[in-house]
Amino acid sequence: MNKKKHSTILFSIFLSVFLTSCALTGAYVFERFDRYIADYFKNFAEFSDEQKIEIDRFSREYQHWLVTNRFSAIRGLISRLKELDLERDNNLISEIDTELSNLWSETGKYFIPSFTEFSKTLNSSQVIEIEDYFKSLETKENLNKKRSQVEFQDQILERYKKGFKRLNIKLNDAQIEIIKSGANKTIDILEEWRLQRKNWTYTLIDILKKRNQPKFDEYLRNHFYSQLQMGSENYRNKLDKNKKVTINTIEQIFKSLTREQRNRFEKRINLYLSIIDKILIKELK
């Protein structure tokens, strides 16, 4: 799985975890989805009651936007994945990656107007709290020593195992070897990504400190859009290479599924589809 600077990989992981949670507890989880988003934002600083109400509002509206604009497309892709004929439908994995990339991009764009207006209500103490919040995340990451190539490849293997486990698939030895082969071709961009994110976050804080100045809206909007194409050309080329390796690895694993693995996979996909259908019926009625 990939990331587009926070991106596809992180969003893919989030989406798969979310769907798994839904599978375990039903559409009830989605009914609280806006609260999860709101609670995430509320961790940034001590907000006033009025600001918390505003966070709740745009989080709730995002939940409705997600169902209205994206769930049907996601359902269609999952339905195709259930059929799993990669010889006939050989662009499916790439299309799923593209859909998740687009969803990540559109999610970022969706929040720009709300976040811009919300930022104007911040006071200086809150901006400092937001800055301290991101610095604390950076400190925690810096406590982790730089990983070796062996550790990097082991982490890739574990991500695949967990990802396919959410699809009710336990990988066999041959499939693990496929992953190890792909891991050997994957470039570790963690340190570069951390640097890109650090620079982007520091610039964000600088812009927030100038929230009362002319052209604040323009500066903030442009900065958020820059996140969608973060990093140098060399960095983005590494991301693209990793994505191709990931897609190829996933395709090989799906093509190698045993009948037992496929049966278990189809049962899990049916569960996901039923949850999505319940959400669509409830949210759009």
mmCIF file of C-alpha atoms in Angstrom:
data_model
loop_
_atom_site.group_PDB
_atom_site.id
_atom_site.type_symbol
_atom_site.label_atom_id
_atom_site.label_comp_id
_atom_site.label_asym_id
_atom_site.label_seq_id
_atom_site.Cartn_x
_atom_site.Cartn_y
_atom_site.Cartn_z
ATOM 1 C CA MET A 1 0.000 0.000 0.000
ATOM 2 C CA ASN A 2 1.191 3.459 -0.634
ATOM 3 C CA LYS A 3 0.823 6.862 0.762
ATOM 4 C CA LYS A 4 0.830 10.105 -1.077
ATOM 5 C CA LYS A 5 2.690 11.955 1.587
ATOM 6 C CA HIS A 6 0.210 11.088 4.223
ATOM 7 C CA SER A 7 -1.692 9.722 1.530
ATOM 8 C CA THR A 8 -2.973 6.667 -0.216
ATOM 9 C CA ILE A 9 -1.347 4.166 2.074
ATOM 10 C CA LEU A 10 -2.456 5.833 5.248
ATOM 11 C CA PHE A 11 -5.910 6.428 3.883
ATOM 12 C CA SER A 12 -6.096 2.838 2.621
ATOM 13 C CA ILE A 13 -5.115 1.556 6.043
ATOM 14 C CA PHE A 14 -7.669 3.842 7.679
ATOM 15 C CA LEU A 15 -10.398 2.736 5.282
ATOM 16 C CA SER A 16 -9.637 -0.962 5.762
ATOM 17 C CA VAL A 17 -9.589 -0.586 9.544
ATOM 18 C CA PHE A 18 -12.855 1.343 9.356
ATOM 19 C CA LEU A 19 -14.529 -1.300 7.202
ATOM 20 C CA THR A 20 -13.273 -4.043 9.492
ATOM 21 C CA SER A 21 -14.755 -2.213 12.455
ATOM 22 C CA CYS A 22 -18.028 -1.950 10.592
ATOM 23 C CA ALA A 23 -17.902 -5.655 9.842
ATOM 24 C CA LEU A 24 -17.501 -6.395 13.535
ATOM 25 C CA THR A 25 -20.069 -3.974 14.929
ATOM 26 C CA GLY A 26 -22.322 -3.121 12.005
ATOM 27 C CA ALA A 27 -23.362 0.211 10.549
ATOM 28 C CA TYR A 28 -23.443 1.570 14.090
ATOM 29 C CA VAL A 29 -19.719 2.346 13.735
ATOM 30 C CA PHE A 30 -20.393 4.571 10.753
ATOM 31 C CA GLU A 31 -23.053 6.438 12.699
ATOM 32 C CA ARG A 32 -20.191 7.563 14.970
ATOM 33 C CA PHE A 33 -17.737 8.199 12.132
ATOM 34 C CA ASP A 34 -18.187 11.972 12.332
ATOM 35 C CA ARG A 35 -17.339 11.808 16.027
ATOM 36 C CA TYR A 36 -14.074 10.044 15.291
ATOM 37 C CA ILE A 37 -13.137 12.825 12.877
ATOM 38 C CA ALA A 38 -14.222 15.549 15.286
ATOM 39 C CA ASP A 39 -12.302 13.994 18.183
ATOM 40 C CA TYR A 40 -9.197 13.867 15.999
ATOM 41 C CA PHE A 41 -9.363 17.613 15.341
ATOM 42 C CA LYS A 42 -10.194 18.403 18.960
ATOM 43 C CA ASN A 43 -6.892 16.857 20.076
ATOM 44 C CA PHE A 44 -4.978 19.713 18.450
ATOM 45 C CA ALA A 45 -5.757 22.313 21.125
ATOM 46 C CA GLU A 46 -8.148 23.481 23.836
ATOM 47 C CA PHE A 47 -11.051 24.802 21.791
ATOM 48 C CA SER A 48 -13.995 26.835 22.986
ATOM 49 C CA ASP A 49 -17.498 25.360 23.064
ATOM 50 C CA GLU A 50 -18.393 27.347 19.953
ATOM 51 C CA GLN A 51 -15.354 26.014 18.118
ATOM 52 C CA LYS A 52 -16.174 22.442 19.146
ATOM 53 C CA ILE A 53 -19.674 22.869 17.755
ATOM 54 C CA GLU A 54 -18.154 24.049 14.466
ATOM 55 C CA ILE A 55 -15.810 21.040 14.374
ATOM 56 C CA ASP A 56 -18.772 18.733 14.968
ATOM 57 C CA ARG A 57 -20.663 20.429 12.164
ATOM 58 C CA PHE A 58 -18.086 20.093 9.410
ATOM 59 C CA SER A 59 -17.220 16.556 10.529
ATOM 60 C CA ARG A 60 -20.881 15.569 10.270
ATOM 61 C CA GLU A 61 -21.170 17.200 6.858
ATOM 62 C CA TYR A 62 -18.072 15.323 5.660
ATOM 63 C CA GLN A 63 -19.647 12.028 6.672
ATOM 64 C CA HIS A 64 -22.690 12.808 4.526
ATOM 65 C CA TRP A 65 -20.467 13.990 1.650
ATOM 66 C CA LEU A 66 -18.482 10.741 1.801
ATOM 67 C CA VAL A 67 -21.588 8.579 1.496
ATOM 68 C CA THR A 68 -23.221 10.731 -1.156
ATOM 69 C CA ASN A 69 -20.189 11.150 -3.392
ATOM 70 C CA ARG A 70 -17.957 8.112 -2.879
ATOM 71 C CA PHE A 71 -19.615 5.093 -1.334
ATOM 72 C CA SER A 72 -21.321 3.904 -4.517
ATOM 73 C CA ALA A 73 -18.018 3.966 -6.424
ATOM 74 C CA ILE A 74 -16.235 2.180 -3.583
ATOM 75 C CA ARG A 75 -18.989 -0.420 -3.503
ATOM 76 C CA GLY A 76 -18.613 -1.012 -7.230
ATOM 77 C CA LEU A 77 -14.886 -1.633 -6.913
ATOM 78 C CA ILE A 78 -15.335 -3.964 -3.950
ATOM 79 C CA SER A 79 -17.995 -5.857 -5.875
ATOM 80 C CA ARG A 80 -15.580 -6.289 -8.790
ATOM 81 C CA LEU A 81 -12.876 -7.385 -6.378
ATOM 82 C CA LYS A 82 -15.170 -10.144 -5.164
ATOM 83 C CA GLU A 83 -15.219 -11.630 -8.674
ATOM 84 C CA LEU A 84 -11.432 -11.539 -8.646
ATOM 85 C CA ASP A 85 -10.728 -12.341 -12.281
ATOM 86 C CA LEU A 86 -7.480 -10.417 -12.750
ATOM 87 C CA GLU A 87 -6.851 -12.011 -16.115
ATOM 88 C CA ARG A 88 -10.024 -10.436 -17.458
ATOM 89 C CA ASP A 89 -10.143 -7.385 -15.164
ATOM 90 C CA ASN A 90 -6.423 -6.669 -15.133
ATOM 91 C CA ASN A 91 -6.680 -2.990 -14.151
ATOM 92 C CA LEU A 92 -8.760 -3.564 -11.034
ATOM 93 C CA ILE A 93 -6.035 -3.129 -8.409
ATOM 94 C CA SER A 94 -4.762 0.005 -10.150
ATOM 95 C CA GLU A 95 -8.303 1.387 -10.288
ATOM 96 C CA ILE A 96 -8.776 0.738 -6.575
ATOM 97 C CA ASP A 97 -5.520 2.592 -5.894
ATOM 98 C CA THR A 98 -6.678 5.470 -8.100
ATOM 99 C CA GLU A 99 -10.067 5.619 -6.352
ATOM 100 C CA LEU A 100 -8.415 5.776 -2.933
ATOM 101 C CA SER A 101 -5.948 8.409 -4.179
ATOM 102 C CA ASN A 102 -8.816 10.489 -5.532
ATOM 103 C CA LEU A 103 -10.729 10.050 -2.297
ATOM 104 C CA TRP A 104 -7.727 11.234 -0.301
ATOM 105 C CA SER A 105 -7.264 14.218 -2.614
ATOM 106 C CA GLU A 106 -10.942 15.202 -2.589
ATOM 107 C CA THR A 107 -11.123 14.779 1.182
ATOM 108 C CA GLY A 108 -8.279 17.272 1.544
ATOM 109 C CA LYS A 109 -9.976 19.697 -0.806
ATOM 110 C CA TYR A 110 -13.294 19.233 0.990
ATOM 111 C CA PHE A 111 -11.903 20.386 4.326
ATOM 112 C CA ILE A 112 -10.024 23.425 2.977
ATOM 113 C CA PRO A 113 -12.940 25.927 3.119
ATOM 114 C CA SER A 114 -14.079 24.757 6.575
ATOM 115 C CA PHE A 115 -10.580 24.750 7.982
ATOM 116 C CA THR A 116 -9.827 28.175 6.506
ATOM 117 C CA GLU A 117 -12.844 29.768 8.161
ATOM 118 C CA PHE A 118 -12.256 27.877 11.380
ATOM 119 C CA SER A 119 -8.627 29.064 11.486
ATOM 120 C CA LYS A 120 -9.783 32.661 11.649
ATOM 121 C CA THR A 121 -11.404 31.919 15.015
ATOM 122 C CA LEU A 122 -8.150 30.684 16.573
ATOM 123 C CA ASN A 123 -6.363 32.754 19.182
ATOM 124 C CA SER A 124 -2.587 32.912 19.608
ATOM 125 C CA SER A 125 -2.559 30.402 22.468
ATOM 126 C CA GLN A 126 -4.423 27.856 20.365
ATOM 127 C CA VAL A 127 -1.999 28.239 17.471
ATOM 128 C CA ILE A 128 0.863 27.578 19.888
ATOM 129 C CA GLU A 129 -0.970 24.508 21.205
ATOM 130 C CA ILE A 130 -1.387 23.198 17.670
ATOM 131 C CA GLU A 131 2.306 23.764 17.057
ATOM 132 C CA ASP A 132 3.190 21.918 20.267
ATOM 133 C CA TYR A 133 0.880 19.046 19.292
ATOM 134 C CA PHE A 134 2.733 18.424 16.040
ATOM 135 C CA LYS A 135 6.107 18.866 17.711
ATOM 136 C CA SER A 136 5.164 16.184 20.236
ATOM 137 C CA LEU A 137 4.388 13.795 17.392
ATOM 138 C CA GLU A 138 7.755 14.581 15.862
ATOM 139 C CA THR A 139 9.514 13.959 19.183
ATOM 140 C CA LYS A 140 7.896 10.552 19.556
ATOM 141 C CA GLU A 141 9.010 9.587 16.065
ATOM 142 C CA ASN A 142 12.574 10.756 16.698
ATOM 143 C CA LEU A 143 12.790 8.424 19.693
ATOM 144 C CA ASN A 144 12.619 5.546 17.255
ATOM 145 C CA LYS A 145 16.038 4.715 15.879
ATOM 146 C CA LYS A 146 16.508 4.693 12.153
ATOM 147 C CA ARG A 147 15.368 1.317 10.887
ATOM 148 C CA SER A 148 17.640 -1.083 9.042
ATOM 149 C CA GLN A 149 16.775 -2.556 5.664
ATOM 150 C CA VAL A 150 15.919 -5.846 7.359
ATOM 151 C CA GLU A 151 13.570 -4.081 9.794
ATOM 152 C CA PHE A 152 12.006 -2.171 6.904
ATOM 153 C CA GLN A 153 11.300 -5.351 4.968
ATOM 154 C CA ASP A 154 9.936 -7.075 8.087
ATOM 155 C CA GLN A 155 7.543 -4.162 8.600
ATOM 156 C CA ILE A 156 6.351 -4.449 4.996
ATOM 157 C CA LEU A 157 5.655 -8.161 5.520
ATOM 158 C CA GLU A 158 3.674 -7.463 8.683
ATOM 159 C CA ARG A 159 1.589 -4.792 6.921
ATOM 160 C CA TYR A 160 0.659 -7.246 4.186
ATOM 161 C CA LYS A 161 -0.206 -9.948 6.703
ATOM 162 C CA LYS A 162 -2.460 -7.579 8.636
ATOM 163 C CA GLY A 163 -4.008 -6.185 5.463
ATOM 164 C CA PHE A 164 -4.908 -9.583 4.040
ATOM 165 C CA LYS A 165 -6.069 -10.763 7.454
ATOM 166 C CA ARG A 166 -8.712 -8.017 7.307
ATOM 167 C CA LEU A 167 -9.835 -9.676 4.082
ATOM 168 C CA ASN A 168 -10.026 -12.986 5.963
ATOM 169 C CA ILE A 169 -6.967 -14.354 4.124
ATOM 170 C CA LYS A 170 -4.105 -16.102 5.905
ATOM 171 C CA LEU A 171 -1.071 -15.961 3.634
ATOM 172 C CA ASN A 172 0.780 -19.174 2.852
ATOM 173 C CA ASP A 173 4.545 -19.618 2.479
ATOM 174 C CA ALA A 174 4.538 -19.058 -1.292
ATOM 175 C CA GLN A 175 2.600 -15.812 -0.917
ATOM 176 C CA ILE A 176 4.955 -14.629 1.819
ATOM 177 C CA GLU A 177 7.827 -15.169 -0.599
ATOM 178 C CA ILE A 178 6.012 -12.980 -3.134
ATOM 179 C CA ILE A 179 5.869 -10.231 -0.515
ATOM 180 C CA LYS A 180 9.531 -10.627 0.393
ATOM 181 C CA SER A 181 10.452 -10.301 -3.277
ATOM 182 C CA GLY A 182 8.416 -7.100 -3.536
ATOM 183 C CA ALA A 183 9.903 -5.774 -0.297
ATOM 184 C CA ASN A 184 13.388 -6.153 -1.760
ATOM 185 C CA LYS A 185 12.347 -3.805 -4.561
ATOM 186 C CA THR A 186 10.664 -1.246 -2.281
ATOM 187 C CA ILE A 187 12.494 1.988 -1.466
ATOM 188 C CA ASP A 188 12.444 3.133 2.157
ATOM 189 C CA ILE A 189 11.300 6.770 2.025
ATOM 190 C CA LEU A 190 10.348 7.134 5.691
ATOM 191 C CA GLU A 191 13.018 9.696 6.589
ATOM 192 C CA GLU A 192 12.276 11.744 3.475
ATOM 193 C CA TRP A 193 8.559 11.647 4.204
ATOM 194 C CA ARG A 194 9.104 12.784 7.795
ATOM 195 C CA LEU A 195 11.186 15.701 6.556
ATOM 196 C CA GLN A 196 8.550 16.645 3.968
ATOM 197 C CA ARG A 197 5.805 16.504 6.582
ATOM 198 C CA LYS A 198 7.879 18.484 9.108
ATOM 199 C CA ASN A 199 8.527 21.273 6.602
ATOM 200 C CA TRP A 200 4.885 21.321 5.513
ATOM 201 C CA THR A 201 3.648 21.468 9.114
ATOM 202 C CA TYR A 202 6.026 24.277 10.109
ATOM 203 C CA THR A 203 4.890 26.309 7.131
ATOM 204 C CA LEU A 204 1.265 25.671 8.130
ATOM 205 C CA ILE A 205 1.936 27.031 11.628
ATOM 206 C CA ASP A 206 3.605 30.126 10.167
ATOM 207 C CA ILE A 207 0.548 30.749 7.996
ATOM 208 C CA LEU A 208 -1.815 30.289 10.957
ATOM 209 C CA LYS A 209 0.152 32.887 12.894
ATOM 210 C CA LYS A 210 -0.650 35.324 10.078
ATOM 211 C CA ARG A 211 -4.360 34.474 10.003
ATOM 212 C CA ASN A 212 -5.378 38.112 10.393
ATOM 213 C CA GLN A 213 -3.289 39.353 7.501
ATOM 214 C CA PRO A 214 -4.495 39.985 3.926
ATOM 215 C CA LYS A 215 -4.462 37.005 1.556
ATOM 216 C CA PHE A 216 -4.550 34.536 4.451
ATOM 217 C CA ASP A 217 -7.245 32.505 2.664
ATOM 218 C CA GLU A 218 -5.132 32.290 -0.475
ATOM 219 C CA TYR A 219 -1.940 31.328 1.353
ATOM 220 C CA LEU A 220 -3.662 28.629 3.393
ATOM 221 C CA ARG A 221 -5.549 27.216 0.414
ATOM 222 C CA ASN A 222 -2.393 27.042 -1.702
ATOM 223 C CA HIS A 223 -0.519 25.381 1.151
ATOM 224 C CA PHE A 224 -3.135 22.644 1.486
ATOM 225 C CA TYR A 225 -3.100 22.055 -2.241
ATOM 226 C CA SER A 226 0.694 21.742 -2.093
ATOM 227 C CA GLN A 227 0.272 18.720 0.181
ATOM 228 C CA LEU A 228 -1.199 16.821 -2.752
ATOM 229 C CA GLN A 229 2.096 17.165 -4.646
ATOM 230 C CA MET A 230 4.590 17.257 -1.822
ATOM 231 C CA GLY A 231 8.290 16.670 -2.300
ATOM 232 C CA SER A 232 10.829 16.819 -5.088
ATOM 233 C CA GLU A 233 10.493 15.045 -8.411
ATOM 234 C CA ASN A 234 12.986 12.445 -7.193
ATOM 235 C CA TYR A 235 10.881 11.816 -4.072
ATOM 236 C CA ARG A 236 7.659 11.450 -6.079
ATOM 237 C CA ASN A 237 9.422 9.088 -8.477
ATOM 238 C CA LYS A 238 10.282 6.854 -5.521
ATOM 239 C CA LEU A 239 6.658 6.899 -4.438
ATOM 240 C CA ASP A 240 5.537 5.922 -7.936
ATOM 241 C CA LYS A 241 8.045 3.060 -8.073
ATOM 242 C CA ASN A 242 6.880 1.790 -4.693
ATOM 243 C CA LYS A 243 3.267 1.977 -5.830
ATOM 244 C CA LYS A 244 3.987 -0.124 -8.916
ATOM 245 C CA VAL A 245 5.773 -2.719 -6.787
ATOM 246 C CA THR A 246 2.863 -2.788 -4.331
ATOM 247 C CA ILE A 247 0.208 -3.180 -7.032
ATOM 248 C CA ASN A 248 2.200 -5.965 -8.691
ATOM 249 C CA THR A 249 2.656 -7.755 -5.365
ATOM 250 C CA ILE A 250 -1.052 -7.565 -4.525
ATOM 251 C CA GLU A 251 -2.008 -8.810 -7.981
ATOM 252 C CA GLN A 252 0.332 -11.787 -7.667
ATOM 253 C CA ILE A 253 -1.080 -12.723 -4.283
ATOM 254 C CA PHE A 254 -4.666 -12.530 -5.494
ATOM 255 C CA LYS A 255 -3.822 -14.675 -8.511
ATOM 256 C CA SER A 256 -2.256 -17.288 -6.222
ATOM 257 C CA LEU A 257 -5.203 -17.650 -3.814
ATOM 258 C CA THR A 258 -6.254 -21.204 -3.058
ATOM 259 C CA ARG A 259 -9.908 -22.193 -3.238
ATOM 260 C CA GLU A 260 -10.142 -22.119 0.570
ATOM 261 C CA GLN A 261 -8.574 -18.641 0.716
ATOM 262 C CA ARG A 262 -10.892 -17.368 -1.968
ATOM 263 C CA ASN A 263 -13.978 -18.739 -0.227
ATOM 264 C CA ARG A 264 -13.015 -17.017 3.020
ATOM 265 C CA PHE A 265 -12.235 -13.828 1.104
ATOM 266 C CA GLU A 266 -15.619 -13.827 -0.640
ATOM 267 C CA LYS A 267 -17.431 -14.224 2.665
ATOM 268 C CA ARG A 268 -15.618 -11.196 4.074
ATOM 269 C CA ILE A 269 -16.328 -9.135 0.940
ATOM 270 C CA ASN A 270 -20.024 -10.052 1.171
ATOM 271 C CA LEU A 271 -20.000 -8.771 4.728
ATOM 272 C CA TYR A 272 -18.376 -5.486 3.661
ATOM 273 C CA LEU A 273 -20.893 -5.064 0.847
ATOM 274 C CA SER A 274 -23.816 -5.651 3.181
ATOM 275 C CA ILE A 275 -22.481 -3.028 5.600
ATOM 276 C CA ILE A 276 -22.026 -0.495 2.793
ATOM 277 C CA ASP A 277 -25.554 -1.183 1.560
ATOM 278 C CA LYS A 278 -26.977 -0.588 5.044
ATOM 279 C CA ILE A 279 -25.054 2.677 5.292
ATOM 280 C CA LEU A 280 -26.240 3.845 1.866
ATOM 281 C CA ILE A 281 -29.866 3.047 2.674
ATOM 282 C CA LYS A 282 -29.722 4.756 6.065
ATOM 283 C CA GLU A 283 -27.747 7.853 5.053
ATOM 284 C CA LEU A 284 -29.465 8.551 1.751
ATOM 285 C CA LYS A 285 -33.064 7.848 2.671
#
